[in-house]
Short mmCIF file of C-alpha atoms in Angstrom, two decimals:
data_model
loop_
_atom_site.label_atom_id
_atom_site.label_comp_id
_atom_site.label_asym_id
_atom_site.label_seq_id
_atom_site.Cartn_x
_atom_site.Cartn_y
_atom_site.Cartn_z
CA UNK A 111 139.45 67.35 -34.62
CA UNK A 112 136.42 65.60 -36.32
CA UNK A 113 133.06 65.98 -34.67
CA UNK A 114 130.99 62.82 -35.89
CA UNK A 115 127.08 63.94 -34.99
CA UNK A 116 125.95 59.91 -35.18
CA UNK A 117 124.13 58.31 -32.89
CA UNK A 118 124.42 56.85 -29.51
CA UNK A 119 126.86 54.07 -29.33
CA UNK A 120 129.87 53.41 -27.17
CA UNK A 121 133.68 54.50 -29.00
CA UNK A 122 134.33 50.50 -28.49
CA UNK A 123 131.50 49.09 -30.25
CA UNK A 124 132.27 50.60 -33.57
CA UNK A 125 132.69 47.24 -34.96
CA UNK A 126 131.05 45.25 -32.41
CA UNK A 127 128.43 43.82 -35.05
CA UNK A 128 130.99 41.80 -37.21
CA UNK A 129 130.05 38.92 -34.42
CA UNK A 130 126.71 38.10 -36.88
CA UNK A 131 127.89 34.95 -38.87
CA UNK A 132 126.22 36.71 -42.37
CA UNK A 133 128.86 39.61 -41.56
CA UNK A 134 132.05 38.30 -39.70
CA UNK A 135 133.58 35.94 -42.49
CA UNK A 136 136.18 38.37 -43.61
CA UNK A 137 136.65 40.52 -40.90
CA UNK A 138 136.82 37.99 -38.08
CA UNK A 139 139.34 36.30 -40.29
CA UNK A 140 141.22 39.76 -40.59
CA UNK A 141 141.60 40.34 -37.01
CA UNK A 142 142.25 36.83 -35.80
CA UNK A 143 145.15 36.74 -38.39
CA UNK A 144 146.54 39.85 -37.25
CA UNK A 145 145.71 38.25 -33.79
CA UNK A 146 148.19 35.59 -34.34
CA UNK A 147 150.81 37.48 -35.91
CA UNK A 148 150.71 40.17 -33.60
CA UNK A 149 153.34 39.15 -31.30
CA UNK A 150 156.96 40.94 -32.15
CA UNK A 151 155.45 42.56 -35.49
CA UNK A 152 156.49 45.68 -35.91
CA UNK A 153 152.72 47.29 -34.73
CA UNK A 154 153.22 45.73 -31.56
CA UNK A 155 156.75 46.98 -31.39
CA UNK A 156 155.00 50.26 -31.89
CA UNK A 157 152.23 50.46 -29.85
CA UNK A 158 154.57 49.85 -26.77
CA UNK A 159 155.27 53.87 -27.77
CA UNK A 160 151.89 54.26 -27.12
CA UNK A 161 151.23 57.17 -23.74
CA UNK A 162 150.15 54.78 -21.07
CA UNK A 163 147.24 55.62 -19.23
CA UNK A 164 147.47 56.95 -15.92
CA UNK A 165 145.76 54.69 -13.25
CA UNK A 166 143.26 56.33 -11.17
CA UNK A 167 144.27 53.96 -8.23
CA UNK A 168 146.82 51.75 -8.18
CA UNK A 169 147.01 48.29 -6.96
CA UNK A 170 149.62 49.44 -3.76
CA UNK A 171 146.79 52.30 -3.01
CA UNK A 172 143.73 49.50 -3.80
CA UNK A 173 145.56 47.55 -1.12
CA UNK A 174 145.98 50.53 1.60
CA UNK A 175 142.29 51.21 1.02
CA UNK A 176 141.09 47.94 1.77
CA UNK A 177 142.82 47.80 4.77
CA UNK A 178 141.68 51.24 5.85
CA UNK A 179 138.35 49.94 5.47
CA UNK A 180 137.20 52.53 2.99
CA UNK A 181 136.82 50.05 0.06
CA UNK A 182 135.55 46.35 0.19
CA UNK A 183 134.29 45.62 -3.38
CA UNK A 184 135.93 45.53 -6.96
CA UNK A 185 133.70 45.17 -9.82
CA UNK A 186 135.71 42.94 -12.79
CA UNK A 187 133.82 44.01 -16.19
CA UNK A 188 134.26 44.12 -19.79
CA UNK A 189 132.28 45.60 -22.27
CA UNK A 190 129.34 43.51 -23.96
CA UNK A 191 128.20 44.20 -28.20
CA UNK A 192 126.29 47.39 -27.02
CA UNK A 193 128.98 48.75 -24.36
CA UNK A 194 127.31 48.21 -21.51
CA UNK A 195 129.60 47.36 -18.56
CA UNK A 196 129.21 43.36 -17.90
CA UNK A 197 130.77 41.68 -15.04
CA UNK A 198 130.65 40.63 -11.51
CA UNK A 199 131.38 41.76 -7.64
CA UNK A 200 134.52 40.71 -5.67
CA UNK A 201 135.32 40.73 -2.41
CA UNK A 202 138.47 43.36 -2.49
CA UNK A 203 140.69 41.59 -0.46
CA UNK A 204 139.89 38.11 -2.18
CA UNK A 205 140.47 39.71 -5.39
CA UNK A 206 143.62 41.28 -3.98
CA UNK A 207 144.53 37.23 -2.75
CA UNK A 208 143.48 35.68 -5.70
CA UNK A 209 146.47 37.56 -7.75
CA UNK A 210 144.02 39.60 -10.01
CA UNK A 211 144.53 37.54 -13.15
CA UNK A 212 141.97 36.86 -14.30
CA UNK A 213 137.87 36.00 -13.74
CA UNK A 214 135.08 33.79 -15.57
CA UNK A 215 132.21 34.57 -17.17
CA UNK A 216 129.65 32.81 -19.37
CA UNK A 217 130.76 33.45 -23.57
CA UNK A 218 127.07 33.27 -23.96
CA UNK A 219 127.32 37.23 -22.75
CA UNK A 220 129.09 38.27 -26.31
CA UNK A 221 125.71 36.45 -28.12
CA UNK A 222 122.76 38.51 -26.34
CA UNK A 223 120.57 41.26 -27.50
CA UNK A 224 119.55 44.60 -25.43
CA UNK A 225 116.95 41.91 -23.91
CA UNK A 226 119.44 39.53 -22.66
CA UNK A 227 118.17 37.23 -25.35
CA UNK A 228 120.45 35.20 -27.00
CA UNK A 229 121.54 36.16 -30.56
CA UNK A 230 121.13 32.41 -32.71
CA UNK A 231 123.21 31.69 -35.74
CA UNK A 232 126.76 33.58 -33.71
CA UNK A 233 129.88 31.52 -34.65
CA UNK A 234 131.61 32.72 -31.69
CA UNK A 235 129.67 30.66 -29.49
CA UNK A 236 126.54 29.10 -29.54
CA UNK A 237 124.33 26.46 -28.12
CA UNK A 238 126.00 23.59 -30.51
CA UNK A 239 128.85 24.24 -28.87
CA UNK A 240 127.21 25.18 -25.29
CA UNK A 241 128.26 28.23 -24.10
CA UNK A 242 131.02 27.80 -21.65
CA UNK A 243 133.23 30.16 -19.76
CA UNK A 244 135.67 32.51 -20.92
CA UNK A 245 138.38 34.73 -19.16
CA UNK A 246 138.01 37.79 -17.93
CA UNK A 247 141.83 39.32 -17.62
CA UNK A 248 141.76 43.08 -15.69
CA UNK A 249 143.74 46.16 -16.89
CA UNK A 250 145.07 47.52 -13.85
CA UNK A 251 145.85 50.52 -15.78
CA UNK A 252 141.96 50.88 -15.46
CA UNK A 253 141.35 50.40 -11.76
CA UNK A 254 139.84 53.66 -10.16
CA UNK A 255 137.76 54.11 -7.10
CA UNK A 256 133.90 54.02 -7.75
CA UNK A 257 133.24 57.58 -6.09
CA UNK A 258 129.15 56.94 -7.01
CA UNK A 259 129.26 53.67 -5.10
CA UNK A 260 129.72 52.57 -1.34
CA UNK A 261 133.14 51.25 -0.91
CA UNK A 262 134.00 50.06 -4.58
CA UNK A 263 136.43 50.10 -6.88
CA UNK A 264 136.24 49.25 -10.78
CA UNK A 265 138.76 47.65 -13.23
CA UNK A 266 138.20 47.19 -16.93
CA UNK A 267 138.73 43.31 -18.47
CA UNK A 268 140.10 42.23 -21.72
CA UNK A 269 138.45 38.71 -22.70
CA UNK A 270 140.48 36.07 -23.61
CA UNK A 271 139.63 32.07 -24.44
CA UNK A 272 140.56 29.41 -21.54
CA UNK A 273 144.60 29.63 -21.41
CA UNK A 274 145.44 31.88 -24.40
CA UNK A 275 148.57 33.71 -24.41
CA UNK A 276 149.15 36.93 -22.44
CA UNK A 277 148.04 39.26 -24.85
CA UNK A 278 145.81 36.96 -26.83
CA UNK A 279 142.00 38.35 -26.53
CA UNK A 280 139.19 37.54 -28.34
CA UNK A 281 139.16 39.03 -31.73
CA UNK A 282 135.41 39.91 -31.55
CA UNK A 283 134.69 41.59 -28.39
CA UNK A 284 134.87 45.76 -28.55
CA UNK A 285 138.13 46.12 -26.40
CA UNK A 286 140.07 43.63 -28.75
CA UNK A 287 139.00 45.35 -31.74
CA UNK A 288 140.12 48.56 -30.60
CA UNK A 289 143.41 47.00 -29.53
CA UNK A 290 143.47 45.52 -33.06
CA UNK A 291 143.17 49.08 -34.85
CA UNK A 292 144.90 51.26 -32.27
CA UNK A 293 148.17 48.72 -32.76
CA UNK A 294 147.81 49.16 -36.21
CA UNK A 295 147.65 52.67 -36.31
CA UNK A 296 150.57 52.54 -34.25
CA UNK A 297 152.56 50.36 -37.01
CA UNK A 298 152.01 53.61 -39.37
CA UNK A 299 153.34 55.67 -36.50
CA UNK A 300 149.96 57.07 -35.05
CA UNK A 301 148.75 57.53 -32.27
CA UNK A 302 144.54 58.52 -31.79
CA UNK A 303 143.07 60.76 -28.79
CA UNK A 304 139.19 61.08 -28.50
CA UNK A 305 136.67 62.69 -26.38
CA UNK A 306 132.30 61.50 -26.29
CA UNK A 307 130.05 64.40 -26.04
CA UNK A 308 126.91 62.51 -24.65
CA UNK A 309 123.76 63.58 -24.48
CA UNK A 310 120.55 61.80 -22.49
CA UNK A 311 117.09 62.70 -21.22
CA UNK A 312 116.71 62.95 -17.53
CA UNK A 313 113.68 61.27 -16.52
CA UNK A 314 111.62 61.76 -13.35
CA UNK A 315 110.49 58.05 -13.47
CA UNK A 316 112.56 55.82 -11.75
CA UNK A 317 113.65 52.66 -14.10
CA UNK A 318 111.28 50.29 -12.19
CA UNK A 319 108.19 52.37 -13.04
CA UNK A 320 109.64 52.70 -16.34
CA UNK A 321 109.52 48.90 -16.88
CA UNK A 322 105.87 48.48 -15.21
CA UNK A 323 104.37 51.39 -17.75
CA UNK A 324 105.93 48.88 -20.25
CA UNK A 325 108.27 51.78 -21.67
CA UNK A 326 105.49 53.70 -23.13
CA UNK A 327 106.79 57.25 -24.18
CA UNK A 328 103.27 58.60 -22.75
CA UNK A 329 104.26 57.66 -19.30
CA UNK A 330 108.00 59.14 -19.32
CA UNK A 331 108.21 62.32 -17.20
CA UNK A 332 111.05 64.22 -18.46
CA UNK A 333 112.59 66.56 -15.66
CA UNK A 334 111.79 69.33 -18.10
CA UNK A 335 108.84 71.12 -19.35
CA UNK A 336 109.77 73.31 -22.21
CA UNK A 337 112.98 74.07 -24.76
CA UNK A 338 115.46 74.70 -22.53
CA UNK A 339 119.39 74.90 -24.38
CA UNK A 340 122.04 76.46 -22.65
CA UNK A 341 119.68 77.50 -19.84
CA UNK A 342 121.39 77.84 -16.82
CA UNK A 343 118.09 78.52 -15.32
CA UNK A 344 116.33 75.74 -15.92
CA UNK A 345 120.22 73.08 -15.72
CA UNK A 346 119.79 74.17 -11.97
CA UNK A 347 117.02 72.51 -11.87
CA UNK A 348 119.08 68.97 -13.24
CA UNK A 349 122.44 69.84 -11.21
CA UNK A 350 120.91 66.98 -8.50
CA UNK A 351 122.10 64.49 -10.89
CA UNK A 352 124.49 66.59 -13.24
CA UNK A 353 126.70 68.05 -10.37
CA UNK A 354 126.27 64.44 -8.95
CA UNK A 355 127.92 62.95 -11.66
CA UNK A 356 130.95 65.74 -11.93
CA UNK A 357 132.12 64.84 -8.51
CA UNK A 358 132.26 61.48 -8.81
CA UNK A 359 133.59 60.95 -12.36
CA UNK A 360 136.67 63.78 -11.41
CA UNK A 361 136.76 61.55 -7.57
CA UNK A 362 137.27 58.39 -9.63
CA UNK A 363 139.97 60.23 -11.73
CA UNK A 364 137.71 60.69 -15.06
CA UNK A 365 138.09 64.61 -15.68
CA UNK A 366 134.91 65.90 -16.29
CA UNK A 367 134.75 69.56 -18.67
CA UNK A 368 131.56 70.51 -18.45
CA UNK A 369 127.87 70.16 -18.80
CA UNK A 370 124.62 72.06 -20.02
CA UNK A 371 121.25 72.11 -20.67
CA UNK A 372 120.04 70.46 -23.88
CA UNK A 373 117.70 71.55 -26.84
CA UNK A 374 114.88 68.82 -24.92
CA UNK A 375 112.53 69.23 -22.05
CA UNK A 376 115.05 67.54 -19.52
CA UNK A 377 118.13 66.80 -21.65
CA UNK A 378 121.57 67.72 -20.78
CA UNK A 379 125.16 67.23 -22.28
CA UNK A 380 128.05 66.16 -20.08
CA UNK A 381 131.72 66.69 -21.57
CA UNK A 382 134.81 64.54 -20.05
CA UNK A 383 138.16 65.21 -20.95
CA UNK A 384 139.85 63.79 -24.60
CA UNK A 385 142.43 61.19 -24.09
CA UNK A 386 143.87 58.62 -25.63
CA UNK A 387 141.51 56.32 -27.65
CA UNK A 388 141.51 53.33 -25.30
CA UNK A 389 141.77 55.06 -22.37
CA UNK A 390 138.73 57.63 -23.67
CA UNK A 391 136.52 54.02 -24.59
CA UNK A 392 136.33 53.08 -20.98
CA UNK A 393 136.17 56.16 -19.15
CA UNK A 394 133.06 56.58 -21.83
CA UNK A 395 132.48 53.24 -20.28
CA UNK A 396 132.44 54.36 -16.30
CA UNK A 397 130.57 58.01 -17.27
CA UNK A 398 127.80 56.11 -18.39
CA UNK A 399 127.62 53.71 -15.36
CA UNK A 400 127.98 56.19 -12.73
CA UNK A 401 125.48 58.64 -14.33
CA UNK A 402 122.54 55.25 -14.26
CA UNK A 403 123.39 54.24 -11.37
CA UNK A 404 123.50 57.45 -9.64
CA UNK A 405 120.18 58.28 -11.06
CA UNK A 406 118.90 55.22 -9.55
CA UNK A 407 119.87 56.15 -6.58
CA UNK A 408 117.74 59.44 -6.51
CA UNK A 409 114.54 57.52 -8.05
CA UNK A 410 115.45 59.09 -11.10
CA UNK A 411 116.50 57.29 -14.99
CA UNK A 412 118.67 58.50 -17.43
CA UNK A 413 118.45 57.42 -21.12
CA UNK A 414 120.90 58.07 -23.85
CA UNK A 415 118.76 56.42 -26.21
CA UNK A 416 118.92 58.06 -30.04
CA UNK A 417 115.25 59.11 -30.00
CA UNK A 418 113.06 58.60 -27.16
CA UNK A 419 110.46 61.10 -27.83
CA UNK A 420 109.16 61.35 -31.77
CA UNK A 421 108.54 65.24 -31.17
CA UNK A 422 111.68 66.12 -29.34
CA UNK A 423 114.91 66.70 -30.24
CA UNK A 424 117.05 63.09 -30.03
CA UNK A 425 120.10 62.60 -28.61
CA UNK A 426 123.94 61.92 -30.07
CA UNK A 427 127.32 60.93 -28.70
CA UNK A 428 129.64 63.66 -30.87
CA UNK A 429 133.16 61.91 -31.46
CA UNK A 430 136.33 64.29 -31.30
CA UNK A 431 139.04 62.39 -32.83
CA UNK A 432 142.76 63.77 -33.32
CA UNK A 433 145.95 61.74 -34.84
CA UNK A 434 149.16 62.45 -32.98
CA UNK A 435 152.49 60.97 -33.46
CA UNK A 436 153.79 58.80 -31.16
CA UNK A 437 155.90 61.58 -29.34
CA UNK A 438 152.84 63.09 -28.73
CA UNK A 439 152.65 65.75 -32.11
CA UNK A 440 149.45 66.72 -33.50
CA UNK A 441 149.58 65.34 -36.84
CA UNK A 442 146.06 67.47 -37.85
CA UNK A 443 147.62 70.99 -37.57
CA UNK A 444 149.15 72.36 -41.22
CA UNK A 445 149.25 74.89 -43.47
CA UNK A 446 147.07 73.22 -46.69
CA UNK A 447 143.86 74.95 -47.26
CA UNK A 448 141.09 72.62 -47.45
CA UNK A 449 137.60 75.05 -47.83
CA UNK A 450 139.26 77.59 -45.34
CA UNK A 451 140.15 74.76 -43.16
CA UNK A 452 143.90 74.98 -42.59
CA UNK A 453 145.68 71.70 -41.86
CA UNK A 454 148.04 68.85 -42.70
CA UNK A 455 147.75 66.47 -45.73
CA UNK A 456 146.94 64.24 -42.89
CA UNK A 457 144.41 65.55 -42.06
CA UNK A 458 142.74 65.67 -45.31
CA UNK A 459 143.60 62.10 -45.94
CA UNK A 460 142.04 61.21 -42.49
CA UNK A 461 138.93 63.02 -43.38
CA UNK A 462 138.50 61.07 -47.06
CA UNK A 463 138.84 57.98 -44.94
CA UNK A 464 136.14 58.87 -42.77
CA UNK A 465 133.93 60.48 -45.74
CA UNK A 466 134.44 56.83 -47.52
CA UNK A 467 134.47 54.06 -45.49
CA UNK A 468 131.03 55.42 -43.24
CA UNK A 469 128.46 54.25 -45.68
CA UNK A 470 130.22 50.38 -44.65
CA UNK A 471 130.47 50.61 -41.07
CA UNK A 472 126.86 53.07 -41.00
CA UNK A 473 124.46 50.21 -39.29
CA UNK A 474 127.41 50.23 -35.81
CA UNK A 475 127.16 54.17 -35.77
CA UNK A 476 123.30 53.78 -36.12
CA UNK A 477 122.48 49.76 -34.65
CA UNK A 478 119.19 49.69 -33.40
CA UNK A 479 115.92 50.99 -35.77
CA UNK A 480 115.72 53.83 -33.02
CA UNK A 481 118.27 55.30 -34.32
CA UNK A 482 117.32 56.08 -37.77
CA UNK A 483 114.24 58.12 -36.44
CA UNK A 484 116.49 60.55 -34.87
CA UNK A 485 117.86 61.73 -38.33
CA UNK A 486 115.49 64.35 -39.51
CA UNK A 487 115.46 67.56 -41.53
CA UNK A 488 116.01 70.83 -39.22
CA UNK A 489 115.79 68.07 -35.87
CA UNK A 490 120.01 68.76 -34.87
CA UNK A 491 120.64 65.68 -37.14
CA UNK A 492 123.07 65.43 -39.69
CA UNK A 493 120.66 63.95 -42.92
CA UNK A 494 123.33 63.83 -45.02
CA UNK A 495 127.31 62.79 -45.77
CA UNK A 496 129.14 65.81 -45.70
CA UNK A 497 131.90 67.87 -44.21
CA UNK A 498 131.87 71.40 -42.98
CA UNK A 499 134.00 73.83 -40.69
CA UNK A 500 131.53 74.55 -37.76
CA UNK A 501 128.39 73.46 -39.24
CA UNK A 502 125.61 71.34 -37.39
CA UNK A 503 123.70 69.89 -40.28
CA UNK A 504 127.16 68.25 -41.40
CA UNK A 505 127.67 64.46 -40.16
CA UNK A 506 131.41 65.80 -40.26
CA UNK A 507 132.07 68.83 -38.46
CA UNK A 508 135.61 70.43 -38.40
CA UNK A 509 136.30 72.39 -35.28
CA UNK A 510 139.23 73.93 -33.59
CA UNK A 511 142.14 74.89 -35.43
CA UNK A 512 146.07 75.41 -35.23
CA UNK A 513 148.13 72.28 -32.58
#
């Protein structure tokens, strides 16, 4: 697989900024062609091949366990420019009566910053045209029990415009454009599996004091002291939240590897299971959420932003990506030596793809200005474009080897 060392972002919203008018005009048209097209072509043909995800909880058990007693909330969300996980709460046994189709929410939601300020100038939606509702449809192949919350279950929406077709989303928001590409891929008979490798500071400040300090890096207390990697000494220490979180990702059916002490006073690394692309994009989704808001719960914050400390170490999301077939073959695994790298002309041609076309889609692995300050020379930040077999200052980083 390819290990990407960029910055923190969510697997969905590697295209999420083509919604800027200066940036969308041939991209938007791309996908909303394809879009329109995309019923019977011979990608959607194809990605019907594609391994369907297993549902944590199906619809039969959601019911059981509303009647039981033991859930009595679904959250319906979808996945906003910056992946965070946008929505609202339902009664479980009015969503359950209402014949989970499909729920509302403003469009003004795919126009707003990290503030909740909206973006002017979008041509997706804007005040000209005054921001009305559109449809939030759930993937019940999604739908998994909340372990970290009381009673709750999740589901993951696409979003679709006001009476659209069945599988006719919105070409702009992050889970259509993944659609768009994993469908494609599919058309050249490919299927893509990916694992996130977060990593985020765990903070002794609880986000409300966070916000009344104003966010000053003077008043963050991280829940470490000193260099700490690998530690299992001083992870102990962070195994309130850590183990926290590995019992209720694996309760809500999100296998969770692994996790370890950082390089940073306080940072840690969590590993969940690779799967395939979509499904990996929105467990990403739900490790994120439950690790927040089970940090909240202790009086605790976790942040998984790029560089929150100038002196420390910052933080990354590593990418492991893989191209199967659609029966479910490796496609990476040959015998062509590439730099002692032995692997399929596939592979090679995947990894010229990814060497040229990151310079154009750079700004959605690196989106805010934080971001940029992470990379620095002999920091654990790639400074460069370049491949390597096991090598940490690469942006690229070949690992594994053989199926």
């Amino acid at each position: 697989s390819t290990w990407g060392n960029f910055s923190q972002m969510s697997l969905r919203s590697l295209a999420t900024r083509v919604l800027s008018t200066r940036t969308v005009t041939a991209a938007r048209g791309a996908a909303m062609g394809y879009a329109s097209k995309a019923k019977g072509s011979p990608a959607t043909q194809a990605s019907a091949r594609l391994p369907k995800a297993t549902p944590a909880m199906t619809v039969d058990q959601l019911k059981t366990a509303v009647k039981a007693g033991t859930i009595d909330t679904v959250v319906v969300g979808f996945t906003d420019i910056f992946g965070r996980y946008m929505g609202k709460r339902y009664d479980a046994e009015f969503f359950l009566e209402s014949g989970i189709k499909a729920a509302h929410a403003c469009e003004y939601l795919a126009c707003v910053d990290a503030d909740m300020a909206i973006i002017e100038g979008m041509e997706f939606s804007n005040w000209e045209q005054g921001f009305g509702d559109f449809e939030l449809r759930p993937d019940l192949s999604t739908l998994a029990p909340a372990a970290w919350l009381d009673r709750t279950a999740v589901v993951m929406c696409d979003v679709a415009k006001h009476h659209a077709a069945e599988n006719e989303f919105v070409s702009v928001m992050p889970r259509t454009i993944l659609r768009t590409v994993r469908e494609r891929a599919a058309g050249l008979g490919y299927s893509c599996f990916a694992a996130t490798e977060l990593e985020q500071y765990i903070l002794r400040n609880s986000y409300r004091e966070i916000a009344e300090s104003g966010g000053a890096a003077a008043a963050l207390k991280p829940f470490g002291w000193m260099l700490e990697d690998y530690s299992t000494f001083h992870s102990g220490r962070t195994e309130v939240l850590n183990a926290a979180v590995r019992r209720h990702l694996r309760a809500s059916g999100i296998p969770c590897e692994s996790s370890k002490s950082e390089y940073g006073p306080g940072q840690s690394e969590t590993n969940v299971k690779y799967a395939e692309v979509l499904a990996m994009a929105d467990r990403h989704v739900y490790f994120k959420q439950c690790f927040k808001e089970t940090a909240d719960k202790l009086g605790m914050s976790v942040t998984f932003m790029a560089k929150p400390f100038a002196d420390q170490a910052g933080s990354s999301c590593h990418m492991h990506v893989s191209l199967h077939d659609l029966e479910g073959k490796n496609l990476f695994a040959g015998t062509d030596d590439l730099g002692g790298v032995h692997c399929s002309a596939t592979f090679r041609h995947f990894l010229a793809g990814w060497m040229r076309f990151t310079p154009e889609i750079f700004p959605l692995f690196a989106p805010t200005v934080n971001s940029y300050k992470r990379f620095q020379s002999k920091s654990w930040a790639p400074t460069g474009l370049a491949w390597s077999p096991d090598n940490r200052t690469a942006g690229v980083r070949i690992v594994g080897s053989g199926k």
